[in-house]
Tab-separated table of C-alpha atoms in Angstrom:
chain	number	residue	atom	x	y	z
A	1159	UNK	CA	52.978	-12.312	-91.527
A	1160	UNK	CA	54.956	-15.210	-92.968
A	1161	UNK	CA	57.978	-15.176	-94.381
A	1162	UNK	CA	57.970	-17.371	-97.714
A	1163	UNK	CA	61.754	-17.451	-97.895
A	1164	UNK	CA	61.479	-19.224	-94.576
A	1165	UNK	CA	60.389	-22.729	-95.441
A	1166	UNK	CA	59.776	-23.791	-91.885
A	1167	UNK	CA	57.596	-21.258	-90.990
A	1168	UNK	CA	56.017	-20.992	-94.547
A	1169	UNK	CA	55.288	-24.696	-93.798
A	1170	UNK	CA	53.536	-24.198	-90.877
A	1171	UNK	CA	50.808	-22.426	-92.338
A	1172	UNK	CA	47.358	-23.802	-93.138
A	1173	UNK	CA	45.671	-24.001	-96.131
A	1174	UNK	CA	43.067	-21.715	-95.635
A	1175	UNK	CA	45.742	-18.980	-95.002
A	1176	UNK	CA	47.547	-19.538	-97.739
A	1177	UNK	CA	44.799	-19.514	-100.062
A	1178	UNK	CA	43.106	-16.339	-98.728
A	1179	UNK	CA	47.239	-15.042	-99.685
A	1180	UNK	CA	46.752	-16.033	-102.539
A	1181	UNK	CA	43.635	-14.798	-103.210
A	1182	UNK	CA	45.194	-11.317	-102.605
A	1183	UNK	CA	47.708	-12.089	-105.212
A	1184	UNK	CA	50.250	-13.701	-103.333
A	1185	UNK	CA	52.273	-15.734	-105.917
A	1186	UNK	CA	54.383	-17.686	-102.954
A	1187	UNK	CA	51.084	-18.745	-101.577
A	1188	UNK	CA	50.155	-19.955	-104.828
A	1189	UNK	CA	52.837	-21.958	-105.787
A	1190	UNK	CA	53.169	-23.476	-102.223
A	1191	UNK	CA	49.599	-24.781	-102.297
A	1192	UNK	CA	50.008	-26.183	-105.636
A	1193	UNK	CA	53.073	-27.940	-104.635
A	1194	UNK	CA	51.082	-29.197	-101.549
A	1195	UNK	CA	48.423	-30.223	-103.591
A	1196	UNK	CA	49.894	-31.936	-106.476
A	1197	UNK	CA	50.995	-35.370	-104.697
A	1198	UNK	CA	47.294	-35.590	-103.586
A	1199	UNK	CA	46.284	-35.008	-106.888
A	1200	UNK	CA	48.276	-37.502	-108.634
A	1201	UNK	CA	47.078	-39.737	-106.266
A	1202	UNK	CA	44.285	-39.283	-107.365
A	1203	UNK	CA	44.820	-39.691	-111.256
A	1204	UNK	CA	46.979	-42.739	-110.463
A	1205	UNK	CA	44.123	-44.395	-108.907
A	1206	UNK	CA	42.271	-44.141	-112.034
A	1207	UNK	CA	45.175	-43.960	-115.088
A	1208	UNK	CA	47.709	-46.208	-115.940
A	1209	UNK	CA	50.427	-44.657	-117.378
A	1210	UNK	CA	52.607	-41.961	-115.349
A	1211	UNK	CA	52.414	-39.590	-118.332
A	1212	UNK	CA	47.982	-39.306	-117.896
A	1213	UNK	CA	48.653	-38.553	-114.495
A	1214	UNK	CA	51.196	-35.929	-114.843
A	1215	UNK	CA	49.262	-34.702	-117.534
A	1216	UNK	CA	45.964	-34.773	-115.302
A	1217	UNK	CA	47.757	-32.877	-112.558
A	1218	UNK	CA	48.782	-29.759	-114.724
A	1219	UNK	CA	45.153	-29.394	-116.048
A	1220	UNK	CA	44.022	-29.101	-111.984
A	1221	UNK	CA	46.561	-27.212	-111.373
A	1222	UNK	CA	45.694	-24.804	-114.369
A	1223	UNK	CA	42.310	-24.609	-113.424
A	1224	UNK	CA	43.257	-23.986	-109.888
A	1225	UNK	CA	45.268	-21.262	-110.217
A	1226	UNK	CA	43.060	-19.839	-112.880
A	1227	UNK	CA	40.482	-19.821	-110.409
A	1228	UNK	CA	42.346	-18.665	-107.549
A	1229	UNK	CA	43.076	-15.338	-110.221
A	1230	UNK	CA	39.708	-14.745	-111.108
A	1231	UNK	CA	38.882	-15.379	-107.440
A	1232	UNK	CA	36.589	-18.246	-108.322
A	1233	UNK	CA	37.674	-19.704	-104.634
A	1234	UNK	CA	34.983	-18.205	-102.401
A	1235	UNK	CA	36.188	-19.682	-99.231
A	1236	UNK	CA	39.887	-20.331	-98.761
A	1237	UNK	CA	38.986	-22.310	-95.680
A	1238	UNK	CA	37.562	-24.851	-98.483
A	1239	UNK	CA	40.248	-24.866	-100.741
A	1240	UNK	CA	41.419	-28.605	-100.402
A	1241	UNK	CA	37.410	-29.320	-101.278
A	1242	UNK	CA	37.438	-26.989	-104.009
A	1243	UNK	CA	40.938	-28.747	-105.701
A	1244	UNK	CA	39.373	-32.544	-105.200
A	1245	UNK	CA	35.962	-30.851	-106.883
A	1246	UNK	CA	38.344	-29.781	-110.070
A	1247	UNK	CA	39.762	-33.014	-109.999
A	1248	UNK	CA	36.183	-35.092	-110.107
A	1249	UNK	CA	34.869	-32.621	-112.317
A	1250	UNK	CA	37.764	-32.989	-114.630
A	1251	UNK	CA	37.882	-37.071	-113.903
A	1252	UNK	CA	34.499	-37.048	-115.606
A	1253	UNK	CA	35.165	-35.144	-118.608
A	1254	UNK	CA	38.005	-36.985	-119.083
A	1255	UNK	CA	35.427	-40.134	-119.290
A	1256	UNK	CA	32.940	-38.329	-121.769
A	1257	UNK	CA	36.088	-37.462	-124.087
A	1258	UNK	CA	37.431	-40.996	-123.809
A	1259	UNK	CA	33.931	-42.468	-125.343
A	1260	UNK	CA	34.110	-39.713	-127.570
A	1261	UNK	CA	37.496	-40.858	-128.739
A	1262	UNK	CA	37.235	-44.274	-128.764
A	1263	UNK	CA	34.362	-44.225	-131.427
A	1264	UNK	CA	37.192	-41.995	-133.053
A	1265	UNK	CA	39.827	-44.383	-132.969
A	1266	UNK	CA	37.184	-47.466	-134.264
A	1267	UNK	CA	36.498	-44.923	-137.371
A	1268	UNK	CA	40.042	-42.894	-137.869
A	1269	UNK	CA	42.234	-45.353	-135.548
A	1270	UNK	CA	44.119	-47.145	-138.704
A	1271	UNK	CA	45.208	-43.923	-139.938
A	1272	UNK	CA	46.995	-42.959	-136.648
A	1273	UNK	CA	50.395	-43.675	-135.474
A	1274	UNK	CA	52.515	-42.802	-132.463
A	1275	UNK	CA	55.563	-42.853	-131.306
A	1276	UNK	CA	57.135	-42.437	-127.387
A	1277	UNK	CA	59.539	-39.922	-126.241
A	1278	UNK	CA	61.763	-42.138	-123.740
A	1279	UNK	CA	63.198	-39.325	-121.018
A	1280	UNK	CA	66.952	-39.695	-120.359
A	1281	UNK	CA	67.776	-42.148	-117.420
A	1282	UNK	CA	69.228	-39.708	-113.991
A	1283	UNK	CA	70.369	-41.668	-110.737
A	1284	UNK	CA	69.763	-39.856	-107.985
A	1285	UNK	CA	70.386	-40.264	-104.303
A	1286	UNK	CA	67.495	-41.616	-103.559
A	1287	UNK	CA	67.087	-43.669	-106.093
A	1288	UNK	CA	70.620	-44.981	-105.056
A	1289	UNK	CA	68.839	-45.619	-101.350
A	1290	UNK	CA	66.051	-47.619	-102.690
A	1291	UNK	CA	68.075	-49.501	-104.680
A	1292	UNK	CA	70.638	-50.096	-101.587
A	1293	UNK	CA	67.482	-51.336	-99.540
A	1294	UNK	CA	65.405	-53.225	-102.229
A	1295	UNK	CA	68.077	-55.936	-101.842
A	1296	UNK	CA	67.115	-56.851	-98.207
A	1297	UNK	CA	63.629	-57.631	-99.458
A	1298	UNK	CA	62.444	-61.288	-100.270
A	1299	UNK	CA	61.885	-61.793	-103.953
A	1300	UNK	CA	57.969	-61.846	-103.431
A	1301	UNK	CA	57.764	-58.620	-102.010
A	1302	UNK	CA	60.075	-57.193	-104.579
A	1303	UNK	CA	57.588	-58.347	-107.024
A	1304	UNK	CA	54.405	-57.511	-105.018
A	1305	UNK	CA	55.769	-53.298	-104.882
A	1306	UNK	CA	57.061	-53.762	-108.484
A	1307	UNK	CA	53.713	-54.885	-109.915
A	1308	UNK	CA	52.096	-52.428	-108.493
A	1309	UNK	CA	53.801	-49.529	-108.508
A	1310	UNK	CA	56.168	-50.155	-111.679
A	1311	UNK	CA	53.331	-52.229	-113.705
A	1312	UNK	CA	50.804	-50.087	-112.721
A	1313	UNK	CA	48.978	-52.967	-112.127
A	1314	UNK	CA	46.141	-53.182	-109.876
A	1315	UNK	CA	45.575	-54.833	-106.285
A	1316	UNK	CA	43.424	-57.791	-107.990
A	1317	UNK	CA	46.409	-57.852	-110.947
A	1318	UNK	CA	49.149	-58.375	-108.825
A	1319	UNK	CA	47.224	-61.042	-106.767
A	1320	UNK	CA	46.951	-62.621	-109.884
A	1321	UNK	CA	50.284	-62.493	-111.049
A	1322	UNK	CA	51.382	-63.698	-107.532
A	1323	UNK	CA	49.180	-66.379	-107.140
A	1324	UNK	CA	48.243	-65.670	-103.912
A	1325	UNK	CA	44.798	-64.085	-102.535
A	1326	UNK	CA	44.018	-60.583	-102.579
A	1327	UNK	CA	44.965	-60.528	-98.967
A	1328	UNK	CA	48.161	-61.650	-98.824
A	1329	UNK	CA	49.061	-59.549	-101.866
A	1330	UNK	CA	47.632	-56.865	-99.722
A	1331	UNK	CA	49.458	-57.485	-96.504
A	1332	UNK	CA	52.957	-58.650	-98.523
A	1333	UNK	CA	53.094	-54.974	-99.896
A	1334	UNK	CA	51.956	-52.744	-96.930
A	1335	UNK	CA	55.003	-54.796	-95.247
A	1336	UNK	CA	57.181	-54.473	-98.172
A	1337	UNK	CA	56.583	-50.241	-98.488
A	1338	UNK	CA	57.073	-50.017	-94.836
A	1339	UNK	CA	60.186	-51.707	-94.512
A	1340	UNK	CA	61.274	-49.452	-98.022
A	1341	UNK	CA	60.388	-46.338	-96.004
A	1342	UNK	CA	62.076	-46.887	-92.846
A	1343	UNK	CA	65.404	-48.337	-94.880
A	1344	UNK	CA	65.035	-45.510	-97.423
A	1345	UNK	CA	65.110	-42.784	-94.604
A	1346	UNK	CA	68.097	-43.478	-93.163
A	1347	UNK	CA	71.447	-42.416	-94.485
A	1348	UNK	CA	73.550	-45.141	-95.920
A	1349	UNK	CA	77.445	-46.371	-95.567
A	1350	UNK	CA	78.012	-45.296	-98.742
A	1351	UNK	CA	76.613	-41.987	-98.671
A	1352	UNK	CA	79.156	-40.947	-96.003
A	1353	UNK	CA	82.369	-41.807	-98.746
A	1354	UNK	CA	81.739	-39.885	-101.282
B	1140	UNK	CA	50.880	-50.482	-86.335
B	1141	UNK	CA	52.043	-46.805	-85.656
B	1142	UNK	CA	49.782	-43.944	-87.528
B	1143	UNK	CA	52.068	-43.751	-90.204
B	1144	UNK	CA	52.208	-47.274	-91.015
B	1145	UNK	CA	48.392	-46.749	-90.966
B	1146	UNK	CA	48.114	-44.117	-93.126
B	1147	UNK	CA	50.557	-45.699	-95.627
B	1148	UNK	CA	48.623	-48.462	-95.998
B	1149	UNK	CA	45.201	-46.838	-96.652
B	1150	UNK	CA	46.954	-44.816	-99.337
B	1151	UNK	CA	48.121	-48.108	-100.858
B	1152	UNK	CA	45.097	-49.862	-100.517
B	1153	UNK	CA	43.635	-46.550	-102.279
B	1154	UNK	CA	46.176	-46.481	-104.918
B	1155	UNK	CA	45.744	-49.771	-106.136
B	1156	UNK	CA	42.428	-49.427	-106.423
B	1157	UNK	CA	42.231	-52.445	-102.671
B	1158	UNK	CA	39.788	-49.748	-101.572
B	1159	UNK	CA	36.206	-49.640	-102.501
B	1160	UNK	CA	35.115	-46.684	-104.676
B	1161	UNK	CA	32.821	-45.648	-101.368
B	1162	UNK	CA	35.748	-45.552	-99.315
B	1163	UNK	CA	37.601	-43.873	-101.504
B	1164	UNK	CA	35.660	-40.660	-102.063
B	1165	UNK	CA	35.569	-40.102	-97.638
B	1166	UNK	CA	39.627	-41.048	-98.161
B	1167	UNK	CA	39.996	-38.692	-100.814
B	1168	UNK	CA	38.573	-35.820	-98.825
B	1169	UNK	CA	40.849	-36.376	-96.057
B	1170	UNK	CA	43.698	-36.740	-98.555
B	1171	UNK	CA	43.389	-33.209	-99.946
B	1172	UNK	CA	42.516	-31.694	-96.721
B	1173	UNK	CA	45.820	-32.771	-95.500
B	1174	UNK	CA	48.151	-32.458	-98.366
B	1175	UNK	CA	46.719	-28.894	-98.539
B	1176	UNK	CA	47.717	-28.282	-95.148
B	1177	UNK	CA	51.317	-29.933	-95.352
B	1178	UNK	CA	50.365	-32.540	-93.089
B	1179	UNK	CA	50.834	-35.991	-95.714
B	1180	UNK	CA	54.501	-37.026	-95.530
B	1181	UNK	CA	53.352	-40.694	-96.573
B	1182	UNK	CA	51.993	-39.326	-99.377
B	1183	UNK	CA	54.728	-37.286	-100.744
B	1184	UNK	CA	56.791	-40.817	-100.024
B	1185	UNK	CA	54.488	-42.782	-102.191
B	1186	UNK	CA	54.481	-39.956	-104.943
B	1187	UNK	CA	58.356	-39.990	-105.431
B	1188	UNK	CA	58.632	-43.823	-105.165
B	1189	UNK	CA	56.554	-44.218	-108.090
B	1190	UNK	CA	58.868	-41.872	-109.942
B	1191	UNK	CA	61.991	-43.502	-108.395
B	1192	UNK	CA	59.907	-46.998	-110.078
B	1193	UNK	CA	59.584	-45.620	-113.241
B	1194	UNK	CA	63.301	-45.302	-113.081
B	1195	UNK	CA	63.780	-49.000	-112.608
B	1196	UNK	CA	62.248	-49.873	-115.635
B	1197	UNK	CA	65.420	-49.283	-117.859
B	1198	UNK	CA	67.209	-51.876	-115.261
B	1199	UNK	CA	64.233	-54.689	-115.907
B	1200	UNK	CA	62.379	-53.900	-112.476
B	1201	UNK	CA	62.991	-54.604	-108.739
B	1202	UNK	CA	64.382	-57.661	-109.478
B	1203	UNK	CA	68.153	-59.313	-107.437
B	1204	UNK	CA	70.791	-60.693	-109.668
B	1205	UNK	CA	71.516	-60.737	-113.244
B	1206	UNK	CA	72.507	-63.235	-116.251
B	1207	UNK	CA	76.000	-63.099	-117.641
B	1208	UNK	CA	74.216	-62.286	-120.900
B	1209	UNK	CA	72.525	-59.212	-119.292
B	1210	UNK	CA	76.036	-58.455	-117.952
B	1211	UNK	CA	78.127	-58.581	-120.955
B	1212	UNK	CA	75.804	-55.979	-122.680
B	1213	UNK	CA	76.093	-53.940	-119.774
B	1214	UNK	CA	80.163	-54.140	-120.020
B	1215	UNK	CA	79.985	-52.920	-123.845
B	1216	UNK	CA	78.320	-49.504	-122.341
B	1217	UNK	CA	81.276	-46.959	-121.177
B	1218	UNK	CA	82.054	-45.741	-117.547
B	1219	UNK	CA	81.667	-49.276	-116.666
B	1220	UNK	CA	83.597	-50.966	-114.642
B	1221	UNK	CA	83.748	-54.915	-114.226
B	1222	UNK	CA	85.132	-56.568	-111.108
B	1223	UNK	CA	85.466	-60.782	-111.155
B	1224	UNK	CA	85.223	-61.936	-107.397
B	1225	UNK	CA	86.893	-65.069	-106.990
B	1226	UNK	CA	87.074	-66.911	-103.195
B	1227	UNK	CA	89.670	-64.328	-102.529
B	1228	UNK	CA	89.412	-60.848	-104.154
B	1229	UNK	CA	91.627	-57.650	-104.037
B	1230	UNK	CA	89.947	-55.126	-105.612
B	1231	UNK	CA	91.725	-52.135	-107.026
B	1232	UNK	CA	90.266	-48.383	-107.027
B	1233	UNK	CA	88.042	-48.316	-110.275
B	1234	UNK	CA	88.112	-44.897	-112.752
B	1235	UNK	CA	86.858	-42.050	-111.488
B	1236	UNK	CA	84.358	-41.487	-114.474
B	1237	UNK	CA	82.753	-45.178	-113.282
B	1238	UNK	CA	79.042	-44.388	-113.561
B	1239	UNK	CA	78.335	-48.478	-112.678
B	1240	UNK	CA	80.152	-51.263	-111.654
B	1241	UNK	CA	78.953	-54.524	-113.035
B	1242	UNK	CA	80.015	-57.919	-111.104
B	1243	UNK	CA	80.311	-61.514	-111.256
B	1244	UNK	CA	80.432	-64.013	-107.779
B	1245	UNK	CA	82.704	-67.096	-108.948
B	1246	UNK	CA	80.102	-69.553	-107.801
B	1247	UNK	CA	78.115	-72.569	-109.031
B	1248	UNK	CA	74.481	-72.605	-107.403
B	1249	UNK	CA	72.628	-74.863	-110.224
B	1250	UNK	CA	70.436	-77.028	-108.006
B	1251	UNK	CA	69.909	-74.372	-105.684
B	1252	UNK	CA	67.269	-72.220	-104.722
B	1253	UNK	CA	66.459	-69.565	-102.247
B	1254	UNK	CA	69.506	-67.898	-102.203
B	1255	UNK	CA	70.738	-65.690	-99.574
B	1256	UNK	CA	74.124	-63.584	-99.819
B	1257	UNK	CA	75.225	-62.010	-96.128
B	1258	UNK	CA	77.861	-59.315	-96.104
B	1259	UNK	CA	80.026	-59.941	-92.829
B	1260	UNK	CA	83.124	-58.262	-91.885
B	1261	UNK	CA	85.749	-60.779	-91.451
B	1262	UNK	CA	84.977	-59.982	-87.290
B	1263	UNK	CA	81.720	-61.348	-88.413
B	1264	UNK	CA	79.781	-57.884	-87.846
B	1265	UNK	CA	76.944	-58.009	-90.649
B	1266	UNK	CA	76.863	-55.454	-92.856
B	1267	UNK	CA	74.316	-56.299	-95.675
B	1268	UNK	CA	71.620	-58.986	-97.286
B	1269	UNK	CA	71.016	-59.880	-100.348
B	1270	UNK	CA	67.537	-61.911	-100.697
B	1271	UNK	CA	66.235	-64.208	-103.040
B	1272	UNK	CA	69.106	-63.311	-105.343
B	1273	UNK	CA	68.925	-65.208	-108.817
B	1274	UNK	CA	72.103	-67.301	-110.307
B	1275	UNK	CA	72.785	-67.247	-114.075
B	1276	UNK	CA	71.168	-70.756	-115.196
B	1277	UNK	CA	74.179	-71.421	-117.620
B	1278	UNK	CA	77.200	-71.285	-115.683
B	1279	UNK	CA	75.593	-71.020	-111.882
B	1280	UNK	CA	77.558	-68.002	-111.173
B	1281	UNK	CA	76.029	-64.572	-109.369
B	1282	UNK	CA	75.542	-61.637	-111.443
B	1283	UNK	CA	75.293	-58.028	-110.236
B	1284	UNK	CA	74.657	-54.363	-111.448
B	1285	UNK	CA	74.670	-50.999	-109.212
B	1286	UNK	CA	76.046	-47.512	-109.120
B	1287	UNK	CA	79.489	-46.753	-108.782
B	1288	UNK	CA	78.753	-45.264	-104.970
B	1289	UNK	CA	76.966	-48.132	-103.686
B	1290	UNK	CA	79.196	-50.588	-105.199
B	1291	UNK	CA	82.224	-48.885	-103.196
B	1292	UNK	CA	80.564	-49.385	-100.112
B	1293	UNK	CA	80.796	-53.450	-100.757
B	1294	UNK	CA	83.862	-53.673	-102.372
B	1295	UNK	CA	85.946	-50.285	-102.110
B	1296	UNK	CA	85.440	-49.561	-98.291
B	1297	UNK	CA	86.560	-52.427	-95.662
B	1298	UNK	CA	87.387	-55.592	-96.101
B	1299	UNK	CA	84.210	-58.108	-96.235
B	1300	UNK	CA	83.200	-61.516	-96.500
B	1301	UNK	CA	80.374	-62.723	-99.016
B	1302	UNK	CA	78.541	-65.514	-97.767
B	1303	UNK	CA	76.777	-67.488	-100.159
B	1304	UNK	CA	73.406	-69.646	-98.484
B	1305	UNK	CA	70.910	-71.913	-100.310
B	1306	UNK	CA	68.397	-74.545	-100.796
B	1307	UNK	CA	69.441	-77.520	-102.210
B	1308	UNK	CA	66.513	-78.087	-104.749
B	1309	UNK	CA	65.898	-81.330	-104.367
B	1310	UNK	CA	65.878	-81.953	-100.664
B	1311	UNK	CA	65.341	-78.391	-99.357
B	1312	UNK	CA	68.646	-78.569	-97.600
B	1313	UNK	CA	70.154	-74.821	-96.475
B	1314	UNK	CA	73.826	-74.997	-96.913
B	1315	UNK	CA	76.495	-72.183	-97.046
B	1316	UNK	CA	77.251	-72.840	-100.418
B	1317	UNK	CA	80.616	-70.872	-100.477
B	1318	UNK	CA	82.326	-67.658	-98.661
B	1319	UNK	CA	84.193	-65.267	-101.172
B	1320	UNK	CA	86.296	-62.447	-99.632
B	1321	UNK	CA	87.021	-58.898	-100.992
B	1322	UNK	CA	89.474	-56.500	-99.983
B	1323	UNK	CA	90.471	-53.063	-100.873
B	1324	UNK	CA	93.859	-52.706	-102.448
């Protein structure tokens, strides 16, 4: 049996495992898949929403119906749990769709009437912020852009092409360059990490 | 192209939307297959970097360099610190409670472009690029923002050498435009 208070080993068990734990009422198997699964699942609503608040948003409704199914032991094969998470998250994707219509022939009727305002979170550096900022510097203006664009703006790949003025392709290639060389900068400890 | 590279790129293409809707449902079921079994560290790199974005967009983006405009607001916040680098610079140990340190390179670089700053030791070891950095169209001069950590790693750790390279605009012309020196006091 696995120890969950030994994250290495926890780790190192699949999914289906951990979901049949689960199943059984293991709350540490629970919450391990969900944090697993929610990257993959905001993935997933970023592909298709453009603000970060829909997505997070979008990920706690899986996740609710997940692990409201995973109680009622809705799950009948843990071996198909990653399935069974993507299914929520089409299922839910299409909803989402039907009550979008639904509430844009709201806001053409009620829209005038309606205000709202944004809730701006408090700014917090963190280290790693502190590394991407460090390594961001040693990138060429364009490919500062190119990542920003699309991963600040939220824009899409055709969007930033556009905003570049270059073809989809380059755009394409000038990014996968740009995140790689992020990743492998971002990984490594800095100079100034070792005097503080 | 290692495997990682690969798979960092398919999630990008995926993300922003590069990747046709076809694609993307066999991607997706390969996505959740292996984030479920721990196996997607690109993935969890993409996830936090758009957070880590998000963060940049009180600071105006990804961009290099700031005006002196963007500067002096910055200097009227508190816990910041302002160092003025002339061609030779001691630089004194800032407050403890310095949350930012907020700069300005005594340089003129109208009628340049492409501009490159290298951080040498005086040995002439590099240490650190700045690309495409962007000069204050007023006065010319270079204008910089970070956090109080990284900033002591340029100014507050060894001595180093700042060295200024550009494009003449109208000819295209790279020159070393100037060299500024900092030392720790």
């Amino acid at each position: 049996m696995l120890s969950v208070t030994d994250p290495a080993q926890a780790d190192a068990s699949d999914a289906a495992a951990l979901a049949a734990r689960a199943l059984s009422g293991d709350r540490a198997a629970e919450a391990r898949l969900c944090l697993r699964l929610a990257p993959a699942i905001r993935a997933f609503a970023r592909r298709r929403l453009r603000s970060s608040e829909a997505s997070s948003e979008f990920q706690q409704e899986v996740l609710l119906i997940f692990v409201e199914a995973l109680r009622s032991r809705k799950l009948e094969d843990p071996a198909r749990v990653a399935g069974f998470v993507l299914g929520i998250c089409r299922n839910l994707a299409l909803d989402r769709v039907r009550e979008r219509e639904r509430r844009s022939r709201l806001w053409e009727l009620y829209g005038d009437a309606v205000s709202a305002c944004d809730v701006v979170q408090p700014a917090q550096v963190t280290l790693e912020i502190m590394r991407l900022e460090d390594c961001l510097t040693e990138l060429s203006q364009r490919a500062r852009q190119a990542v920003w664009l699309s991963y600040g703006e939220l824009l899409s790949h055709a969007e930033v092409s556009t905003r570049l003025g270059i073809s989809e392709g380059n755009a394409r290639v000038l990014r996968h360059r740009a995140l790689h060389t992020l990743k492998q900068c971002v990984s490594s400890p800095k100079r100034w990490e070792a005097m503080q | 192209m290692t495997a990682a590279d690969d798979s960092l790129a398919l999630l990008d293409d995926y993300l922003s939307v590069a990747m046709s809707d076809a694609h993307a449902a066999d991607f997706e079921e390969r996505l959740f297959a292996e984030a479920a079994a721990g196996r997607a560290p690109e993935l969890g790199y993409l996830d936090a970097f758009f957070d880590q974005a998000e963060w940049f967009t009180s600071r105006g983006g990804f961009s290099s360099g700031a005006t002196a405009e963007q500067i002096a607001e910055l200097r009227k916040l508190p816990n910041v610190h302002y160092i003025d680098v002339l061609p030779k610079t001691e630089v004194s140990a800032w407050p403890t409670d310095t949350k930012f340190v907020v700069y300005r390179l005594d340089v003129d670089l109208r009628g340049y472009e492409n501009i490159d700053v290298a951080l040498v030791t005086p040995q002439g070891e590099h240490r650190k690029w700045f690309r495409d950095v962007v000069c204050d169209p007023a006065d010319g001069a270079l204008y910089g923002a970070c956090d109080a950590p990284l900033a002591a790693s340029t100014f507050r750790h060894e001595p180093l050498i700042a060295r200024i390279q550009a494009s003449r605009a109208e000819s295209g012309k790279r020159e070393l435009v100037a060299e500024l020196s900092v030392t720790p006091k």
